[in-house]
Coordinates of C-alpha atoms in Angstrom, one line a residue:
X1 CA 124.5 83.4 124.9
X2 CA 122.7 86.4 126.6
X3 CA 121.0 87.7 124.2
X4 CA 117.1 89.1 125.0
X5 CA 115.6 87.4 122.3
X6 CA 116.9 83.9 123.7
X7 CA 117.0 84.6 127.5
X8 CA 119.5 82.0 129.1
X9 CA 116.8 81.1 131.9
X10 CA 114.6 79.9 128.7
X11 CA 112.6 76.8 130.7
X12 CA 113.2 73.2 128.9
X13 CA 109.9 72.2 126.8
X14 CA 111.2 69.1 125.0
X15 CA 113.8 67.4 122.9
X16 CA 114.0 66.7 119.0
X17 CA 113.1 63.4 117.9
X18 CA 112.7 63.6 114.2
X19 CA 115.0 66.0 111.7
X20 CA 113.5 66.3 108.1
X21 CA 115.8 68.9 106.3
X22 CA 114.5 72.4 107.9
X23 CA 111.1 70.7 110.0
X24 CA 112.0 69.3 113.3
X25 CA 109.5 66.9 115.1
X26 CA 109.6 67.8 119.1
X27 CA 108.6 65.6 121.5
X28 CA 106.6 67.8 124.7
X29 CA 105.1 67.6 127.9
X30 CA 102.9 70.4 127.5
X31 CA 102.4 72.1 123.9
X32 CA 103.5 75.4 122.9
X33 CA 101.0 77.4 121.2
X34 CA 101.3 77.6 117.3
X35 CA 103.6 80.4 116.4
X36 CA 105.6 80.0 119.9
X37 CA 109.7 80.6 119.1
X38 CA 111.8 78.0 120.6
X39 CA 115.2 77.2 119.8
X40 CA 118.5 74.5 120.8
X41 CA 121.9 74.2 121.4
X42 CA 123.9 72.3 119.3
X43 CA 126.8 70.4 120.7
X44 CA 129.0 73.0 119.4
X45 CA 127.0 75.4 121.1
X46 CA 125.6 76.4 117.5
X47 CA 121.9 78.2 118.3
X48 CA 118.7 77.3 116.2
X49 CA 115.3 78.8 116.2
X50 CA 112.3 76.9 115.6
X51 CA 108.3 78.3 114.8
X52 CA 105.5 75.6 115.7
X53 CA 103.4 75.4 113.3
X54 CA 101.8 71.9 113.3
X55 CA 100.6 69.8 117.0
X56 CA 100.5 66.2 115.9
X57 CA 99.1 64.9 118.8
X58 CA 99.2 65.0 122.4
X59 CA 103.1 65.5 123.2
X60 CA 104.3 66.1 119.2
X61 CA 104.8 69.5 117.4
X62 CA 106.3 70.4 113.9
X63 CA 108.6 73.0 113.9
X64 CA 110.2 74.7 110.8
X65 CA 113.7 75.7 111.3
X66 CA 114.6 79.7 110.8
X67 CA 118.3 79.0 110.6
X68 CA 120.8 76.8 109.0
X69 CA 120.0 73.4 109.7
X70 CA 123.8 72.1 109.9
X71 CA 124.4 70.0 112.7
X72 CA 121.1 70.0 113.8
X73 CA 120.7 66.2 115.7
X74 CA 118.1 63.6 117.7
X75 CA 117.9 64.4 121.0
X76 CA 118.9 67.8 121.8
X77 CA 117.1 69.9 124.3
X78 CA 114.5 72.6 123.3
X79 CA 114.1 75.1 125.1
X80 CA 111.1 78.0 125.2
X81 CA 111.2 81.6 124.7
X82 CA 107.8 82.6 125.6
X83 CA 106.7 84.3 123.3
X84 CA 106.4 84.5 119.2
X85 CA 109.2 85.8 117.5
X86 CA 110.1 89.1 118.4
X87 CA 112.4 91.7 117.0
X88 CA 115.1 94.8 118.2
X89 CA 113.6 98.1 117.3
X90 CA 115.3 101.7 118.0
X91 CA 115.6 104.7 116.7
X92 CA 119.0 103.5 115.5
X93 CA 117.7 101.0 112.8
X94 CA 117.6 103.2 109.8
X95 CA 121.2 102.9 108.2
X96 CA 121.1 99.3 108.9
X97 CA 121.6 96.1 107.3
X98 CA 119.4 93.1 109.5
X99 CA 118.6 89.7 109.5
X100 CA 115.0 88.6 110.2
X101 CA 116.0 88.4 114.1
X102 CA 117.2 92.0 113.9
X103 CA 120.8 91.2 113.9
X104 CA 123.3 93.0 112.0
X105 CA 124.8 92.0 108.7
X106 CA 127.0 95.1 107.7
X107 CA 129.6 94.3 110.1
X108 CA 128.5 97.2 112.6
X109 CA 127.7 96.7 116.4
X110 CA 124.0 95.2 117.3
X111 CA 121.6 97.6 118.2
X112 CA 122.0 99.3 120.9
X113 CA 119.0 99.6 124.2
X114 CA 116.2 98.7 122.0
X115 CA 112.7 97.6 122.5
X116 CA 111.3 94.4 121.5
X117 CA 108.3 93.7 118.8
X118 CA 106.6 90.5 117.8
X119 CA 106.3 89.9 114.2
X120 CA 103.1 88.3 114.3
X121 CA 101.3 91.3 115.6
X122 CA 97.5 91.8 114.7
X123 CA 96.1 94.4 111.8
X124 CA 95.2 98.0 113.5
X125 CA 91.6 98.0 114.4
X126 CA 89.4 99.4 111.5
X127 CA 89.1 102.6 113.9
X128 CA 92.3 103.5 114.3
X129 CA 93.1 102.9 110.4
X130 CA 93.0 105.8 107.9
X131 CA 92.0 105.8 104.6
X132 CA 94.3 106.4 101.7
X133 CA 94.5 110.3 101.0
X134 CA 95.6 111.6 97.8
X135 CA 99.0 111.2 95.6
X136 CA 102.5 110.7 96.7
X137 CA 104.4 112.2 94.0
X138 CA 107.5 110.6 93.1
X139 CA 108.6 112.9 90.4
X140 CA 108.9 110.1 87.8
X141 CA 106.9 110.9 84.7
X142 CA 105.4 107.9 83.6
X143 CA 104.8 107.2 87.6
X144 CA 103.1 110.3 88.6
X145 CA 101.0 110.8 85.2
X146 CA 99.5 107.4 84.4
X147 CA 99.9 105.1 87.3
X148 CA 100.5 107.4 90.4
X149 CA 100.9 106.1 93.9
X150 CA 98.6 106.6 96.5
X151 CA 99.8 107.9 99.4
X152 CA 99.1 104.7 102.3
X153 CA 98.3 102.7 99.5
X154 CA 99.9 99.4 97.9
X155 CA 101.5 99.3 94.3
X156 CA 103.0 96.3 92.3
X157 CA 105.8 96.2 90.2
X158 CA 105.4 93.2 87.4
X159 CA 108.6 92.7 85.6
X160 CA 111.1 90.1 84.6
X161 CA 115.3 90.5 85.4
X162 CA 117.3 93.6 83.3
X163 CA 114.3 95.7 82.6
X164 CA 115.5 97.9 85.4
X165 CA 113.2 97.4 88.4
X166 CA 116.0 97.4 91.0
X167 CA 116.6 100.6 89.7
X168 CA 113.2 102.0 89.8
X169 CA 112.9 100.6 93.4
X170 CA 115.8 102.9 94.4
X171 CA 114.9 106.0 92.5
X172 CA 111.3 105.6 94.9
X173 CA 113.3 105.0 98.1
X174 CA 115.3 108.4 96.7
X175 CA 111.9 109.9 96.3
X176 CA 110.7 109.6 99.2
X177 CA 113.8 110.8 101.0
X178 CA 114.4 114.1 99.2
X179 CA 110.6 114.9 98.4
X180 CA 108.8 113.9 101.3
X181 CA 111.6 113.9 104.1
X182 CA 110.4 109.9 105.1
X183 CA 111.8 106.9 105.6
X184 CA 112.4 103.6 103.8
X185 CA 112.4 99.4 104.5
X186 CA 113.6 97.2 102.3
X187 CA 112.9 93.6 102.6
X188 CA 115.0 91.3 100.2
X189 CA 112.5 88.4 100.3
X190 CA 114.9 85.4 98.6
X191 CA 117.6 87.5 97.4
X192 CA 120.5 86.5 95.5
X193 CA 123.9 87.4 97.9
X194 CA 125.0 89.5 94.7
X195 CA 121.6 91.2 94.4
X196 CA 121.6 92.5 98.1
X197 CA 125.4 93.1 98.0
X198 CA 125.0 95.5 94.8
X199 CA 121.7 96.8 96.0
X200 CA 123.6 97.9 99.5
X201 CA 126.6 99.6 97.9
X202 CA 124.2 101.4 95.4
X203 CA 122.0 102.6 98.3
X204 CA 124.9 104.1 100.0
X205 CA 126.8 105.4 96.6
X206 CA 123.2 107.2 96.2
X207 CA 123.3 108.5 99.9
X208 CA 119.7 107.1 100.8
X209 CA 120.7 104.6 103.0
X210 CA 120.8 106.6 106.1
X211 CA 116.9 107.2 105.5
X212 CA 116.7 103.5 105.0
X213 CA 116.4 100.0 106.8
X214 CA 117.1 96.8 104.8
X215 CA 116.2 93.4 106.3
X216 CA 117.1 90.2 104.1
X217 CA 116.3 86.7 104.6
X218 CA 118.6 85.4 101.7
X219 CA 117.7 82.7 98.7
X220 CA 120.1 80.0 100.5
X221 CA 118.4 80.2 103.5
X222 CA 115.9 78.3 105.5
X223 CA 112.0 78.6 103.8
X224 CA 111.1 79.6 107.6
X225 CA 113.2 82.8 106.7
X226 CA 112.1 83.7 103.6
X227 CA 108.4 83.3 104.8
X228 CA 109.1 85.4 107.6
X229 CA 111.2 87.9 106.4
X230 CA 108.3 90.3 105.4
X231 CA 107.1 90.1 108.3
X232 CA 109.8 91.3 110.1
X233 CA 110.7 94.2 108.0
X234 CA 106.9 94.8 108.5
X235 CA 107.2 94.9 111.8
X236 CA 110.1 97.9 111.3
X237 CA 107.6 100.0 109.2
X238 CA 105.3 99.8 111.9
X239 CA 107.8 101.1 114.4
X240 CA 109.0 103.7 112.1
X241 CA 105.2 104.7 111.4
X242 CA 104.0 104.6 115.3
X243 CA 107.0 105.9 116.9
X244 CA 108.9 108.2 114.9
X245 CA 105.0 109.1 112.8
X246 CA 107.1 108.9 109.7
X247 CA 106.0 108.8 106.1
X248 CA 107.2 105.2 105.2
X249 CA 108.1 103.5 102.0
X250 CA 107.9 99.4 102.5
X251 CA 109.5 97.9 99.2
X252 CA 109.5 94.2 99.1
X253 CA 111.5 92.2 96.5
X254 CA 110.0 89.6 95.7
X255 CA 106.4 88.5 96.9
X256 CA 106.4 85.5 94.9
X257 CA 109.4 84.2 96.6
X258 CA 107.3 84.8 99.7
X259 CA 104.8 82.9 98.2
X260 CA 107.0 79.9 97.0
X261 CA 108.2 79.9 100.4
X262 CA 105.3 79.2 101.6
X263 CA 104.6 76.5 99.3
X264 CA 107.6 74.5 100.2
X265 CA 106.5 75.2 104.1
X266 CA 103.3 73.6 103.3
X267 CA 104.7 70.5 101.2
X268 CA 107.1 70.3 104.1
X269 CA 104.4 70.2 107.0
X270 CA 102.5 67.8 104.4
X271 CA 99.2 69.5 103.3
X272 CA 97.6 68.4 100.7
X273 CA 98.8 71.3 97.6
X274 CA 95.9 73.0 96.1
X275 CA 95.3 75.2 92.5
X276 CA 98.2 74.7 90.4
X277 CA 100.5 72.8 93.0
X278 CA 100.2 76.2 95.8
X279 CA 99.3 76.1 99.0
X280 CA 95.8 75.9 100.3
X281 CA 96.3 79.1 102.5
X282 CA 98.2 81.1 99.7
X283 CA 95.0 83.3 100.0
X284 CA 95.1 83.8 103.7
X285 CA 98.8 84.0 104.1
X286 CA 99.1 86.8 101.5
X287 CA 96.1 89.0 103.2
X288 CA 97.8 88.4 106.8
X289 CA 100.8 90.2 105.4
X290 CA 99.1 92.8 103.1
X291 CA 96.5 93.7 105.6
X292 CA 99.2 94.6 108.1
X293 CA 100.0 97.7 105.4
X294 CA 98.0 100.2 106.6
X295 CA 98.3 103.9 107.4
X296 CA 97.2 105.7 111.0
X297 CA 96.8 109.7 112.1
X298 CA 100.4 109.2 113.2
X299 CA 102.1 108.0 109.8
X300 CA 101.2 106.3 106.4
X301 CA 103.1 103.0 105.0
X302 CA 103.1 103.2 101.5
X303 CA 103.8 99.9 100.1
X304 CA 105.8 98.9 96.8
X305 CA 105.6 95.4 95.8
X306 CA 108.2 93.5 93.0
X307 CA 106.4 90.5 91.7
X308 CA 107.3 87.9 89.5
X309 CA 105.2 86.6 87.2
X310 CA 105.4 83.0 85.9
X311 CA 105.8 82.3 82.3
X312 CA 103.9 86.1 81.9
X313 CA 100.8 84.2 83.1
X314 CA 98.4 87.1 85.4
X315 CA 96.1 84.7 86.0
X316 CA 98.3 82.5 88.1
X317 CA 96.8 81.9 91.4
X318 CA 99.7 83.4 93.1
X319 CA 99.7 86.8 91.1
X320 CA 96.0 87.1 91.3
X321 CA 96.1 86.4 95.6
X322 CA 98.2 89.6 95.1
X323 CA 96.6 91.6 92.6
X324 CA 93.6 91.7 94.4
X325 CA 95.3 93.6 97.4
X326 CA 96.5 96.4 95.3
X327 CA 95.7 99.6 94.3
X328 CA 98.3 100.5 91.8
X329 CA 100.0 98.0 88.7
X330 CA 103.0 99.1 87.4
X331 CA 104.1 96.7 84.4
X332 CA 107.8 96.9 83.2
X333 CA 108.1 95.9 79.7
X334 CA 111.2 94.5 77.9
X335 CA 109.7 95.8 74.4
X336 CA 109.7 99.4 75.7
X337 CA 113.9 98.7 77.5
X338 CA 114.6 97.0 74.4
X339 CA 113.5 100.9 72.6
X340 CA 116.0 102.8 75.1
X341 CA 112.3 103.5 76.8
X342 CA 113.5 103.8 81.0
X343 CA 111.9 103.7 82.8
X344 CA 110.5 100.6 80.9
X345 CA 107.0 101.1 82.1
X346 CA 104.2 99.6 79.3
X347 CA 102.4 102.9 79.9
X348 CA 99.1 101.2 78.4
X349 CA 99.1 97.7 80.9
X350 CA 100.3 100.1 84.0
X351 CA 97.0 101.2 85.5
X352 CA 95.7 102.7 89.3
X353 CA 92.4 101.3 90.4
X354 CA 92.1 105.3 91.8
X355 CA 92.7 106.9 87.9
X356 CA 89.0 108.9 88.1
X357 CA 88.7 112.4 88.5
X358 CA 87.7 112.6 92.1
X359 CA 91.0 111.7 93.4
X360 CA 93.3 112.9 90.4
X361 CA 91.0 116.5 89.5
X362 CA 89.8 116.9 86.2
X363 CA 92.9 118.4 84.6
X364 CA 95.1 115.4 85.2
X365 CA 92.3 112.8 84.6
X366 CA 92.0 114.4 80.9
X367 CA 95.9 115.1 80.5
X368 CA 96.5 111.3 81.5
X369 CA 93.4 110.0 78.9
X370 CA 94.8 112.3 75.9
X371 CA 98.3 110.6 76.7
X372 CA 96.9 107.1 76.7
X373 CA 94.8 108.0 73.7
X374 CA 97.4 109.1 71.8
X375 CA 100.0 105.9 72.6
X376 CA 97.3 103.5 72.1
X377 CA 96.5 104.6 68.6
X378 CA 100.3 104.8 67.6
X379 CA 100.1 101.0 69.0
X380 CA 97.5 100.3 66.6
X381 CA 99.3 102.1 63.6
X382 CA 102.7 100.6 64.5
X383 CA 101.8 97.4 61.9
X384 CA 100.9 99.8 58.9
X385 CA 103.7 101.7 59.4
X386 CA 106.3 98.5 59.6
X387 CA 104.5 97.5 55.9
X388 CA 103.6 100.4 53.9
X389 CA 105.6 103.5 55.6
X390 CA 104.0 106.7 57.7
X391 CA 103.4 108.5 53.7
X392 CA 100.3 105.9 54.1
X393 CA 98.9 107.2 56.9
X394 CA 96.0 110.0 56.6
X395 CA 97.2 113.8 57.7
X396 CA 96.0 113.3 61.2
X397 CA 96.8 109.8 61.9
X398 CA 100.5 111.1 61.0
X399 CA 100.1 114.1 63.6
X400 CA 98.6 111.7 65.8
X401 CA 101.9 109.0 65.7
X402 CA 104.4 112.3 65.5
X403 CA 103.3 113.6 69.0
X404 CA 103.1 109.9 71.0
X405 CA 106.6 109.5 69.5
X406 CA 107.6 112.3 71.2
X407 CA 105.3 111.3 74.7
X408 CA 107.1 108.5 74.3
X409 CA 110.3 109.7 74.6
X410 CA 109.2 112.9 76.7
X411 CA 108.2 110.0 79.6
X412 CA 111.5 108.7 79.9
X413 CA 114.5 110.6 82.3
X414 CA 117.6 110.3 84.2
X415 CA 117.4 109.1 87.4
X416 CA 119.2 110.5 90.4
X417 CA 120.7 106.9 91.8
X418 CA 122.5 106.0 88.2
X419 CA 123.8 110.0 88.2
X420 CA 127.3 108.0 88.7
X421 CA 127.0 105.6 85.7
X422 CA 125.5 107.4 83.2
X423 CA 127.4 111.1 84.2
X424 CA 123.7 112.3 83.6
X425 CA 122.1 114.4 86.6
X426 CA 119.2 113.0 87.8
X427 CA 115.9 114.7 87.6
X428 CA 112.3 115.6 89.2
X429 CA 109.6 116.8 87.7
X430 CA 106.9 118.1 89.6
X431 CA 103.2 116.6 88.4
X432 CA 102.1 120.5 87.9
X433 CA 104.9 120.5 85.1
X434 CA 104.2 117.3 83.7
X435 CA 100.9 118.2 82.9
X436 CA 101.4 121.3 81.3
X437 CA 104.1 119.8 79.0
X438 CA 101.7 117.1 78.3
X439 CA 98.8 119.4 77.1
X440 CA 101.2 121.0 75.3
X441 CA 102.4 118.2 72.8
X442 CA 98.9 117.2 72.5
X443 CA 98.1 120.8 71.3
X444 CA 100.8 120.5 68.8
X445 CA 103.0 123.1 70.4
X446 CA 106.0 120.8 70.5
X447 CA 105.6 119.0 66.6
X448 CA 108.9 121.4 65.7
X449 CA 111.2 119.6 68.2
X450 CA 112.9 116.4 67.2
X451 CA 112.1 113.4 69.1
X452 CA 116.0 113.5 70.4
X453 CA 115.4 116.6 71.7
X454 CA 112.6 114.7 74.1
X455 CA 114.2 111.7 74.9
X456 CA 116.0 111.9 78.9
X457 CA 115.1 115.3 79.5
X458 CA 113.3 117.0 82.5
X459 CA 110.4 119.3 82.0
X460 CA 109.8 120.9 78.6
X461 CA 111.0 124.7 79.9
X462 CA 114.8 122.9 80.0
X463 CA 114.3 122.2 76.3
X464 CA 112.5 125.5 75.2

């Protein structure tokens, strides 16, 4: 074994007394510090990496395993890095396929002459931070006009399985290559083997994977992996940001299986659970990953975020230790998929805490109010109309449920990464367009077209 990360002159810090499925109990002469990486032999010269994060006493630490646990026996010698966890970074990352130690899984050679960074590296001082500055258009309708992302900031994406998030994730990471020229990480957080599989060939079918870096910790392995995981591909953006002063995209599917992970860490160390059967530090071990999303003079990390919800519940302690670090909620509905709406976005529960007219400008503050004006009200017609018809409705409420029909359908398009499945070209639409298409079907100047004629288009002028 020679590799950097686990130098073969590692001095001898213990042995393992105690194995409890992935925690280890290691007896000491002198303690690590929490956080410390150490790691074994086995007898078939098998390696395992261990974190500390419990001293029991004097000459006892808890260790949680961040490998397969396999073979893993009493009385095998520990030895000790040094340092933290620490990751391979180069130039030669993006492309690549990693595990959380930076090692490849796409077959390909390990990186080559890199540099090493720990994982558990410290937020940027607030002086050196920068604050969020303006849009990052994506050229997504729905996106850029109701819910837009901030550029540096952090954005959720709430939705259950088959209302096409995976898909909307890739059309961003697509975004951000061909608009903006940047970079993306991916880090698959509990993902299923088929999930990252697909996701992979898609990526390169698409050809945005030589702008992007994928690191998975996968759902059969260790909870030490899946809780670290973000961190690592963290660590990544951070290198992309500082070195290479990149525009970055950091997507992380899912947050919640970061979170569970760190429930089952916590039962495992044996803390006492808290709200709802969670962790007592949920709250601290969500802002130590979320605070570490910041932007700088030399880059911005702009952060999208898949969570699950439980049983559609918002109010569950997990989603609402991540809600409060967000800036933008996108909600994918399966009432709007189950329409032929894609993307599925509920245009009227997606919302950006920046929607005023000081960062937007006036124009696309009132453009975006008409548009959720108009939807809500068809919402609240949709009843009368299922009972006694449209003929019921008076002359304007009819104009009114006409033209959302057709925003509707106007905020829906092909996207560029499914170009292969649906032999329909992908589009962008710059956020100068979709405003004045907008204030055009509000003014009536549309109410001639059919609603087909709307539905998985670009801008208006293709139509016209």
């Amino acid at each position: 074994m020679d590799s950097p990360l686990l130098p073969e002159n590692s001095p001898i810090i213990g042995i393992i007394t105690e194995v409890h499925g992935p925690v280890v109990i290691i007896k000491c002469e002198t303690l690590p510090p929490l956080r410390q990486a150490l790691f074994t032999r086995s007898n078939h010269h098998e390696i395992y990496v261990f974190e500390v994060h419990q001293h029991l006493d004097e000459h006892h630490i808890r260790a949680i395993t961040l490998r397969g646990t396999a073979g893993l026996s009493r009385g095998l010698t520990v030895f000790d890095t040094g340092a933290p966890l620490r990751v391979p970074v180069t130039e030669e990352c993006l492309g690549r396929l990693l595990n959380i130690f930076g090692e490849p899984l796409d077959g390909l050679p390990p990186l080559t002459n890199p540099t090493f960074r720990n994982i558990h590296s410290k937020p940027l001082p607030l002086a050196e931070s920068m604050s969020m500055s303006g849009i990052l258009p994506t050229g997504i309708k729905v996106i850029d006009l109701l819910c837009p992302f901030i550029k540096g900031g952090k954005t959720g994406l709430f939705g259950g399985a088959g209302v096409g998030k995976t898909v909307l994730v890739m059309e961003f990471i697509h975004a951000v290559s061909a608009i903006h020229k940047g970079v993306s990480v991916f880090a698959g957080v509990g993902e299923r083997i088929r999930e990252a599989h697909e996701l992979w060939r898609e990526m390169q079918a698409a050809g945005v994977m030589s702008d992007t870096l994928m690191v998975f910790g996968q759902m059969d392995e260790s909870p030490g992996v899946r809780f670290r995981v973000g961190l690592s591909a963290l660590t990544y953006a951070e290198y992309l940001r500082d070195t290479l002063h990149k525009e970055v995209l950091f997507v992380m599917d899912n947050v919640f299986r970061f979170v569970q992970a760190g429930s089952e860490i916590s039962s495992l160390l044996g803390r006492m659970p808290a709200t709802v059967g969670y962790q007592p530090t949920l709250t601290s071990e969500v802002a130590e990953l979320e605070d570490r999303i910041l932007s700088t003079k030399n880059g911005a990390i702009t952060s999208v975020q898949a969570v699950y919800v439980p049983a559609d519940d918002m109010t569950d302690p997990a989603v609402s230790a991540i809600l409060s670090h967000l800036d933008t909620t996108v909600i994918l509905s399966r009432d709007q998929a189950s329409k032929g709406i894609y993307p599925a976005v509920d245009p009227l529960r997606s919302s950006s805490k920046l929607m005023d007219k000081h960062t937007l400008g006036a124009r696309h503050y009132a453009v975006a109010e008409a548009v959720r004006e108009h939807l809500s009200r068809y919402q609240e017609l949709e009843d009368i109309i299922a009972m006694l018809g449209i003929d019921e409705l008076s002359e304007t409420d009819r104009k009114i449920v006409m033209r959302a029909r057709k925003l509707q359908r106007y905020l829906t398009q092909p996207f560029a990464v499914l170009a292969k499945h649906t032999k329909q070209v992908g589009v962008s639409v710059p956020l100068e367009q979709i405003l004045t298409d907008c204030e055009a079907f509000i003014a009536g100047d549309y109410d001639d077209l059919t609603e087909q004629q709307c539905y998985m288009r670009g801008s208006m002028q293709d139509v016209v």
